[in-house]
């Protein structure tokens, strides 16, 4: 297997209905694509079939018999990534793979690049429903205050980091759900790693797995993590 320049982790929980369009976007033989399947459908079979028919690509499919959560799945992918730069994205392809590649090229004087839907220069091909946008802005405002972060969009599914920076903070991580992104960014900044926020192309798939109850659960988990570090 060739040594890739970038590893991209893609959590794929019960994604059989929408994984094929994403697979068709896999083109670069210099990138390692790591899918993490922890659901109950045949997502892993679809990925393995695509892998068999495209031997020129570096595709790995990790399968787990139990639910890991979004954050748990990403961490499982991080653990086996081979490239010096490691990113992750959503399986719905709301942020195209090309944007992950662009972010990886921006990591020069920084340790990571995170995509943003809220910075000038972003391209929103299809916006989220109004309620979701309001919910997202409120969530980010709370997070900025709670953790002292300067970033405007912690939840955009497009992030790339130096592997050495990830390895330094992974043992400290507790979050395994959708709140994982916030804790990861916070742990990296606490250790002095430099992150840049970059506007990206983004397209709402109108099939988000995130519900209002999940947002509440995220805030509760993050509050516990933050409170624990203060005690």
PDB file of C-alpha atoms in Angstrom:
ATOM      1  CA  UNK A   1       0.000   0.000   0.000  1.00  0.00           C
ATOM      2  CA  UNK A   2       1.338   3.443  -0.936  1.00  0.00           C
ATOM      3  CA  UNK A   3       1.931   5.869   1.902  1.00  0.00           C
ATOM      4  CA  UNK A   4      -0.801   8.521   1.568  1.00  0.00           C
ATOM      5  CA  UNK A   5      -0.311  12.252   1.996  1.00  0.00           C
ATOM      6  CA  UNK A   6      -3.701  12.723   3.676  1.00  0.00           C
ATOM      7  CA  UNK A   7      -6.015  10.378   5.550  1.00  0.00           C
ATOM      8  CA  UNK A   8      -9.734  11.232   5.568  1.00  0.00           C
ATOM      9  CA  UNK A   9     -11.948   9.558   8.164  1.00  0.00           C
ATOM     10  CA  UNK A  10     -15.640   9.198   7.326  1.00  0.00           C
ATOM     11  CA  UNK A  11     -18.053   7.914  10.022  1.00  0.00           C
ATOM     12  CA  UNK A  12     -20.687   5.882   8.183  1.00  0.00           C
ATOM     13  CA  UNK A  13     -23.497   4.880  10.521  1.00  0.00           C
ATOM     14  CA  UNK A  14     -26.321   3.279   8.483  1.00  0.00           C
ATOM     15  CA  UNK A  15     -25.400   5.261   5.367  1.00  0.00           C
ATOM     16  CA  UNK A  16     -26.405   2.709   2.708  1.00  0.00           C
ATOM     17  CA  UNK A  17     -28.992   5.080   1.191  1.00  0.00           C
ATOM     18  CA  UNK A  18     -26.522   7.905   0.551  1.00  0.00           C
ATOM     19  CA  UNK A  19     -22.996   6.470   0.550  1.00  0.00           C
ATOM     20  CA  UNK A  20     -22.800   5.767  -3.206  1.00  0.00           C
ATOM     21  CA  UNK A  21     -22.646   9.431  -4.332  1.00  0.00           C
ATOM     22  CA  UNK A  22     -19.789   9.990  -1.901  1.00  0.00           C
ATOM     23  CA  UNK A  23     -17.916   6.917  -3.123  1.00  0.00           C
ATOM     24  CA  UNK A  24     -18.158   8.201  -6.677  1.00  0.00           C
ATOM     25  CA  UNK A  25     -16.195  11.271  -5.553  1.00  0.00           C
ATOM     26  CA  UNK A  26     -13.173   9.215  -4.480  1.00  0.00           C
ATOM     27  CA  UNK A  27     -10.597   9.890  -7.175  1.00  0.00           C
ATOM     28  CA  UNK A  28      -7.185  10.615  -5.668  1.00  0.00           C
ATOM     29  CA  UNK A  29      -4.897   7.548  -5.211  1.00  0.00           C
ATOM     30  CA  UNK A  30      -2.697   9.608  -2.882  1.00  0.00           C
ATOM     31  CA  UNK A  31      -5.411   9.898  -0.224  1.00  0.00           C
ATOM     32  CA  UNK A  32      -6.354   7.255   2.327  1.00  0.00           C
ATOM     33  CA  UNK A  33     -10.134   7.040   2.806  1.00  0.00           C
ATOM     34  CA  UNK A  34     -11.107   5.407   6.113  1.00  0.00           C
ATOM     35  CA  UNK A  35     -14.779   4.532   6.540  1.00  0.00           C
ATOM     36  CA  UNK A  36     -16.000   3.600  10.005  1.00  0.00           C
ATOM     37  CA  UNK A  37     -19.163   1.482   9.887  1.00  0.00           C
ATOM     38  CA  UNK A  38     -20.908   0.837  13.205  1.00  0.00           C
ATOM     39  CA  UNK A  39     -24.518   0.457  12.084  1.00  0.00           C
ATOM     40  CA  UNK A  40     -26.921  -2.348  11.240  1.00  0.00           C
ATOM     41  CA  UNK A  41     -27.361  -1.978   7.478  1.00  0.00           C
ATOM     42  CA  UNK A  42     -25.094  -2.992   4.558  1.00  0.00           C
ATOM     43  CA  UNK A  43     -23.040   0.186   4.294  1.00  0.00           C
ATOM     44  CA  UNK A  44     -19.830  -1.792   4.765  1.00  0.00           C
ATOM     45  CA  UNK A  45     -20.768  -4.193   1.946  1.00  0.00           C
ATOM     46  CA  UNK A  46     -21.305  -1.288  -0.445  1.00  0.00           C
ATOM     47  CA  UNK A  47     -17.940   0.198   0.477  1.00  0.00           C
ATOM     48  CA  UNK A  48     -16.114  -3.123   0.157  1.00  0.00           C
ATOM     49  CA  UNK A  49     -17.643  -3.701  -3.273  1.00  0.00           C
ATOM     50  CA  UNK A  50     -16.517  -0.261  -4.422  1.00  0.00           C
ATOM     51  CA  UNK A  51     -13.059  -0.903  -3.012  1.00  0.00           C
ATOM     52  CA  UNK A  52     -12.808  -4.189  -4.931  1.00  0.00           C
ATOM     53  CA  UNK A  53     -13.700  -2.425  -8.166  1.00  0.00           C
ATOM     54  CA  UNK A  54     -11.198   0.414  -7.597  1.00  0.00           C
ATOM     55  CA  UNK A  55      -7.900  -1.219  -6.591  1.00  0.00           C
ATOM     56  CA  UNK A  56      -5.985   1.970  -7.414  1.00  0.00           C
ATOM     57  CA  UNK A  57      -7.564   3.777  -4.459  1.00  0.00           C
ATOM     58  CA  UNK A  58      -6.611   3.484  -0.778  1.00  0.00           C
ATOM     59  CA  UNK A  59      -9.931   2.596   0.857  1.00  0.00           C
ATOM     60  CA  UNK A  60     -10.253   1.060   4.304  1.00  0.00           C
ATOM     61  CA  UNK A  61     -13.506   0.001   5.906  1.00  0.00           C
ATOM     62  CA  UNK A  62     -13.550  -0.508   9.669  1.00  0.00           C
ATOM     63  CA  UNK A  63     -16.608  -2.413  10.876  1.00  0.00           C
ATOM     64  CA  UNK A  64     -17.821  -2.517  14.473  1.00  0.00           C
ATOM     65  CA  UNK A  65     -20.722  -4.569  15.906  1.00  0.00           C
ATOM     66  CA  UNK A  66     -21.798  -1.780  18.257  1.00  0.00           C
ATOM     67  CA  UNK A  67     -22.522   1.946  17.988  1.00  0.00           C
ATOM     68  CA  UNK A  68     -19.460   4.106  18.549  1.00  0.00           C
ATOM     69  CA  UNK A  69     -21.058   7.516  18.123  1.00  0.00           C
ATOM     70  CA  UNK A  70     -19.816  10.144  15.672  1.00  0.00           C
ATOM     71  CA  UNK A  71     -16.832  11.060  17.847  1.00  0.00           C
ATOM     72  CA  UNK A  72     -16.035   7.456  18.691  1.00  0.00           C
ATOM     73  CA  UNK A  73     -16.051   6.567  15.019  1.00  0.00           C
ATOM     74  CA  UNK A  74     -13.723   9.425  14.131  1.00  0.00           C
ATOM     75  CA  UNK A  75     -11.318   8.422  16.889  1.00  0.00           C
ATOM     76  CA  UNK A  76     -11.312   4.825  15.636  1.00  0.00           C
ATOM     77  CA  UNK A  77     -10.301   6.136  12.223  1.00  0.00           C
ATOM     78  CA  UNK A  78      -7.638   8.413  13.699  1.00  0.00           C
ATOM     79  CA  UNK A  79      -6.086   5.416  15.450  1.00  0.00           C
ATOM     80  CA  UNK A  80      -5.257   3.651  12.175  1.00  0.00           C
ATOM     81  CA  UNK A  81      -4.594   6.639   9.879  1.00  0.00           C
ATOM     82  CA  UNK A  82      -1.239   6.446   8.126  1.00  0.00           C
ATOM     83  CA  UNK A  83      -0.796   9.948   6.676  1.00  0.00           C
ATOM     84  CA  UNK A  84       0.928  12.942   8.308  1.00  0.00           C
ATOM     85  CA  UNK A  85      -2.285  14.943   7.810  1.00  0.00           C
ATOM     86  CA  UNK A  86      -5.599  13.514   9.025  1.00  0.00           C
ATOM     87  CA  UNK A  87      -9.059  14.932   8.481  1.00  0.00           C
ATOM     88  CA  UNK A  88     -12.665  13.900   8.822  1.00  0.00           C
ATOM     89  CA  UNK A  89     -15.907  14.674   7.033  1.00  0.00           C
ATOM     90  CA  UNK A  90     -19.578  13.693   7.025  1.00  0.00           C
ATOM     91  CA  UNK A  91     -20.784  10.800   4.916  1.00  0.00           C
ATOM     92  CA  UNK A  92     -23.559  12.949   3.448  1.00  0.00           C
ATOM     93  CA  UNK A  93     -20.899  14.821   1.437  1.00  0.00           C
ATOM     94  CA  UNK A  94     -22.311  18.188   2.530  1.00  0.00           C
ATOM     95  CA  UNK A  95     -18.749  19.463   2.339  1.00  0.00           C
ATOM     96  CA  UNK A  96     -17.138  17.967  -0.795  1.00  0.00           C
ATOM     97  CA  UNK A  97     -13.966  15.915  -0.578  1.00  0.00           C
ATOM     98  CA  UNK A  98     -12.284  18.560  -2.726  1.00  0.00           C
ATOM     99  CA  UNK A  99     -12.701  20.981   0.184  1.00  0.00           C
ATOM    100  CA  UNK A 100     -10.894  18.583   2.542  1.00  0.00           C
ATOM    101  CA  UNK A 101      -8.027  18.431   0.068  1.00  0.00           C
ATOM    102  CA  UNK A 102      -7.972  22.233  -0.125  1.00  0.00           C
ATOM    103  CA  UNK A 103      -7.890  22.504   3.672  1.00  0.00           C
ATOM    104  CA  UNK A 104      -4.968  20.091   3.837  1.00  0.00           C
ATOM    105  CA  UNK A 105      -2.996  22.343   1.504  1.00  0.00           C
ATOM    106  CA  UNK A 106      -3.589  25.334   3.779  1.00  0.00           C
ATOM    107  CA  UNK A 107      -1.841  23.675   6.725  1.00  0.00           C
ATOM    108  CA  UNK A 108       1.582  25.264   6.487  1.00  0.00           C
ATOM    109  CA  UNK A 109       2.145  27.541   9.457  1.00  0.00           C
ATOM    110  CA  UNK A 110      -0.709  25.914  11.376  1.00  0.00           C
ATOM    111  CA  UNK A 111      -1.497  22.579  12.990  1.00  0.00           C
ATOM    112  CA  UNK A 112      -5.030  22.291  11.682  1.00  0.00           C
ATOM    113  CA  UNK A 113      -7.678  23.823   9.442  1.00  0.00           C
ATOM    114  CA  UNK A 114     -11.407  23.734  10.209  1.00  0.00           C
ATOM    115  CA  UNK A 115     -14.103  24.516   7.674  1.00  0.00           C
ATOM    116  CA  UNK A 116     -16.647  27.233   8.377  1.00  0.00           C
ATOM    117  CA  UNK A 117     -20.103  27.970   7.011  1.00  0.00           C
ATOM    118  CA  UNK A 118     -20.212  31.334   8.779  1.00  0.00           C
ATOM    119  CA  UNK A 119     -17.142  33.199   7.536  1.00  0.00           C
ATOM    120  CA  UNK A 120     -17.145  35.608   4.575  1.00  0.00           C
ATOM    121  CA  UNK A 121     -16.215  33.670   1.465  1.00  0.00           C
ATOM    122  CA  UNK A 122     -18.285  30.586   2.269  1.00  0.00           C
ATOM    123  CA  UNK A 123     -20.421  29.176  -0.532  1.00  0.00           C
ATOM    124  CA  UNK A 124     -23.766  27.761   0.610  1.00  0.00           C
ATOM    125  CA  UNK A 125     -25.209  25.790  -2.283  1.00  0.00           C
ATOM    126  CA  UNK A 126     -28.307  25.064  -0.215  1.00  0.00           C
ATOM    127  CA  UNK A 127     -28.912  26.681   3.163  1.00  0.00           C
ATOM    128  CA  UNK A 128     -30.166  24.902   6.242  1.00  0.00           C
ATOM    129  CA  UNK A 129     -33.780  25.532   7.272  1.00  0.00           C
ATOM    130  CA  UNK A 130     -34.151  28.742   9.289  1.00  0.00           C
ATOM    131  CA  UNK A 131     -34.683  26.934  12.597  1.00  0.00           C
ATOM    132  CA  UNK A 132     -31.495  24.904  12.113  1.00  0.00           C
ATOM    133  CA  UNK A 133     -29.509  28.046  11.310  1.00  0.00           C
ATOM    134  CA  UNK A 134     -30.775  29.797  14.435  1.00  0.00           C
ATOM    135  CA  UNK A 135     -30.067  26.680  16.504  1.00  0.00           C
ATOM    136  CA  UNK A 136     -26.551  26.473  15.063  1.00  0.00           C
ATOM    137  CA  UNK A 137     -25.761  30.121  15.818  1.00  0.00           C
ATOM    138  CA  UNK A 138     -27.051  29.844  19.400  1.00  0.00           C
ATOM    139  CA  UNK A 139     -25.033  26.656  19.929  1.00  0.00           C
ATOM    140  CA  UNK A 140     -21.845  28.250  18.621  1.00  0.00           C
ATOM    141  CA  UNK A 141     -22.339  31.346  20.767  1.00  0.00           C
ATOM    142  CA  UNK A 142     -22.726  29.199  23.893  1.00  0.00           C
ATOM    143  CA  UNK A 143     -19.646  27.170  22.950  1.00  0.00           C
ATOM    144  CA  UNK A 144     -17.543  30.288  22.333  1.00  0.00           C
ATOM    145  CA  UNK A 145     -18.405  31.564  25.803  1.00  0.00           C
ATOM    146  CA  UNK A 146     -18.161  28.210  27.601  1.00  0.00           C
ATOM    147  CA  UNK A 147     -14.767  27.243  26.175  1.00  0.00           C
ATOM    148  CA  UNK A 148     -13.313  30.621  25.265  1.00  0.00           C
ATOM    149  CA  UNK A 149     -13.004  29.627  21.604  1.00  0.00           C
ATOM    150  CA  UNK A 150     -12.731  32.197  18.824  1.00  0.00           C
ATOM    151  CA  UNK A 151     -14.127  29.994  16.043  1.00  0.00           C
ATOM    152  CA  UNK A 152     -17.506  30.710  14.488  1.00  0.00           C
ATOM    153  CA  UNK A 153     -18.357  27.188  13.320  1.00  0.00           C
ATOM    154  CA  UNK A 154     -17.152  24.187  15.326  1.00  0.00           C
ATOM    155  CA  UNK A 155     -19.613  21.726  13.776  1.00  0.00           C
ATOM    156  CA  UNK A 156     -18.941  22.009  10.048  1.00  0.00           C
ATOM    157  CA  UNK A 157     -18.047  18.546   8.761  1.00  0.00           C
ATOM    158  CA  UNK A 158     -14.667  19.453   7.289  1.00  0.00           C
ATOM    159  CA  UNK A 159     -11.509  19.453   9.369  1.00  0.00           C
ATOM    160  CA  UNK A 160      -7.856  18.506   8.790  1.00  0.00           C
ATOM    161  CA  UNK A 161      -5.024  18.343  11.346  1.00  0.00           C
ATOM    162  CA  UNK A 162      -1.418  17.324  11.652  1.00  0.00           C
ATOM    163  CA  UNK A 163      -1.371  13.784  12.980  1.00  0.00           C
ATOM    164  CA  UNK A 164       1.212  14.638  15.608  1.00  0.00           C
ATOM    165  CA  UNK A 165      -1.186  17.224  17.070  1.00  0.00           C
ATOM    166  CA  UNK A 166      -4.049  14.710  17.136  1.00  0.00           C
ATOM    167  CA  UNK A 167      -1.880  12.090  18.801  1.00  0.00           C
ATOM    168  CA  UNK A 168      -1.065  14.600  21.546  1.00  0.00           C
ATOM    169  CA  UNK A 169      -4.701  15.175  22.547  1.00  0.00           C
ATOM    170  CA  UNK A 170      -6.509  11.923  21.757  1.00  0.00           C
ATOM    171  CA  UNK A 171      -5.780  10.385  25.204  1.00  0.00           C
ATOM    172  CA  UNK A 172      -7.545  13.381  26.809  1.00  0.00           C
ATOM    173  CA  UNK A 173     -10.767  13.165  24.817  1.00  0.00           C
ATOM    174  CA  UNK A 174     -14.013  12.049  26.454  1.00  0.00           C
ATOM    175  CA  UNK A 175     -16.714  12.998  23.941  1.00  0.00           C
ATOM    176  CA  UNK A 176     -17.957  10.280  21.593  1.00  0.00           C
ATOM    177  CA  UNK A 177     -21.050  11.956  20.113  1.00  0.00           C
ATOM    178  CA  UNK A 178     -21.662  14.982  17.898  1.00  0.00           C
ATOM    179  CA  UNK A 179     -20.007  17.184  20.519  1.00  0.00           C
ATOM    180  CA  UNK A 180     -16.655  15.566  19.698  1.00  0.00           C
ATOM    181  CA  UNK A 181     -15.641  18.408  17.356  1.00  0.00           C
ATOM    182  CA  UNK A 182     -15.858  20.997  20.119  1.00  0.00           C
ATOM    183  CA  UNK A 183     -13.769  19.049  22.609  1.00  0.00           C
ATOM    184  CA  UNK A 184     -11.154  18.206  19.968  1.00  0.00           C
ATOM    185  CA  UNK A 185     -10.730  21.848  18.955  1.00  0.00           C
ATOM    186  CA  UNK A 186     -10.643  22.964  22.579  1.00  0.00           C
ATOM    187  CA  UNK A 187      -8.048  20.375  23.614  1.00  0.00           C
ATOM    188  CA  UNK A 188      -5.825  21.341  20.678  1.00  0.00           C
ATOM    189  CA  UNK A 189      -5.991  25.059  21.460  1.00  0.00           C
ATOM    190  CA  UNK A 190      -5.365  24.374  25.168  1.00  0.00           C
ATOM    191  CA  UNK A 191      -2.126  22.617  24.255  1.00  0.00           C
ATOM    192  CA  UNK A 192      -1.063  25.564  22.142  1.00  0.00           C
ATOM    193  CA  UNK A 193      -1.672  24.145  18.678  1.00  0.00           C
ATOM    194  CA  UNK A 194      -2.476  26.676  15.984  1.00  0.00           C
ATOM    195  CA  UNK A 195      -5.773  26.257  14.111  1.00  0.00           C
ATOM    196  CA  UNK A 196      -7.097  28.283  11.191  1.00  0.00           C
ATOM    197  CA  UNK A 197     -10.785  28.649  10.333  1.00  0.00           C
ATOM    198  CA  UNK A 198     -11.480  28.633   6.594  1.00  0.00           C
ATOM    199  CA  UNK A 199     -14.700  29.355   4.658  1.00  0.00           C
ATOM    200  CA  UNK A 200     -15.830  26.345   2.631  1.00  0.00           C
ATOM    201  CA  UNK A 201     -18.337  25.205   0.055  1.00  0.00           C
ATOM    202  CA  UNK A 202     -21.258  23.556   1.831  1.00  0.00           C
ATOM    203  CA  UNK A 203     -24.559  22.048   0.791  1.00  0.00           C
ATOM    204  CA  UNK A 204     -27.375  21.166   3.175  1.00  0.00           C
ATOM    205  CA  UNK A 205     -28.508  17.626   2.400  1.00  0.00           C
ATOM    206  CA  UNK A 206     -31.834  18.121   4.215  1.00  0.00           C
ATOM    207  CA  UNK A 207     -31.275  14.719   5.829  1.00  0.00           C
ATOM    208  CA  UNK A 208     -29.347  15.647   8.937  1.00  0.00           C
ATOM    209  CA  UNK A 209     -28.990  13.028  11.673  1.00  0.00           C
ATOM    210  CA  UNK A 210     -28.715  15.803  14.276  1.00  0.00           C
ATOM    211  CA  UNK A 211     -31.925  16.506  16.183  1.00  0.00           C
ATOM    212  CA  UNK A 212     -32.770  19.185  18.745  1.00  0.00           C
ATOM    213  CA  UNK A 213     -32.516  16.591  21.526  1.00  0.00           C
ATOM    214  CA  UNK A 214     -28.989  15.806  20.315  1.00  0.00           C
ATOM    215  CA  UNK A 215     -28.027  19.465  20.621  1.00  0.00           C
ATOM    216  CA  UNK A 216     -29.268  19.557  24.217  1.00  0.00           C
ATOM    217  CA  UNK A 217     -27.352  16.342  24.967  1.00  0.00           C
ATOM    218  CA  UNK A 218     -24.217  17.825  23.385  1.00  0.00           C
ATOM    219  CA  UNK A 219     -24.390  20.901  25.599  1.00  0.00           C
ATOM    220  CA  UNK A 220     -24.883  18.787  28.732  1.00  0.00           C
ATOM    221  CA  UNK A 221     -21.902  16.581  27.870  1.00  0.00           C
ATOM    222  CA  UNK A 222     -19.708  19.569  27.052  1.00  0.00           C
ATOM    223  CA  UNK A 223     -20.718  21.306  30.284  1.00  0.00           C
ATOM    224  CA  UNK A 224     -19.656  18.210  32.241  1.00  0.00           C
ATOM    225  CA  UNK A 225     -16.320  18.123  30.408  1.00  0.00           C
ATOM    226  CA  UNK A 226     -15.734  21.828  31.022  1.00  0.00           C
ATOM    227  CA  UNK A 227     -16.774  21.636  34.673  1.00  0.00           C
ATOM    228  CA  UNK A 228     -14.523  18.648  35.270  1.00  0.00           C
ATOM    229  CA  UNK A 229     -11.476  20.546  33.984  1.00  0.00           C
ATOM    230  CA  UNK A 230     -12.250  23.438  36.339  1.00  0.00           C
ATOM    231  CA  UNK A 231     -12.523  21.257  39.463  1.00  0.00           C
TER     232      UNK A 231
END
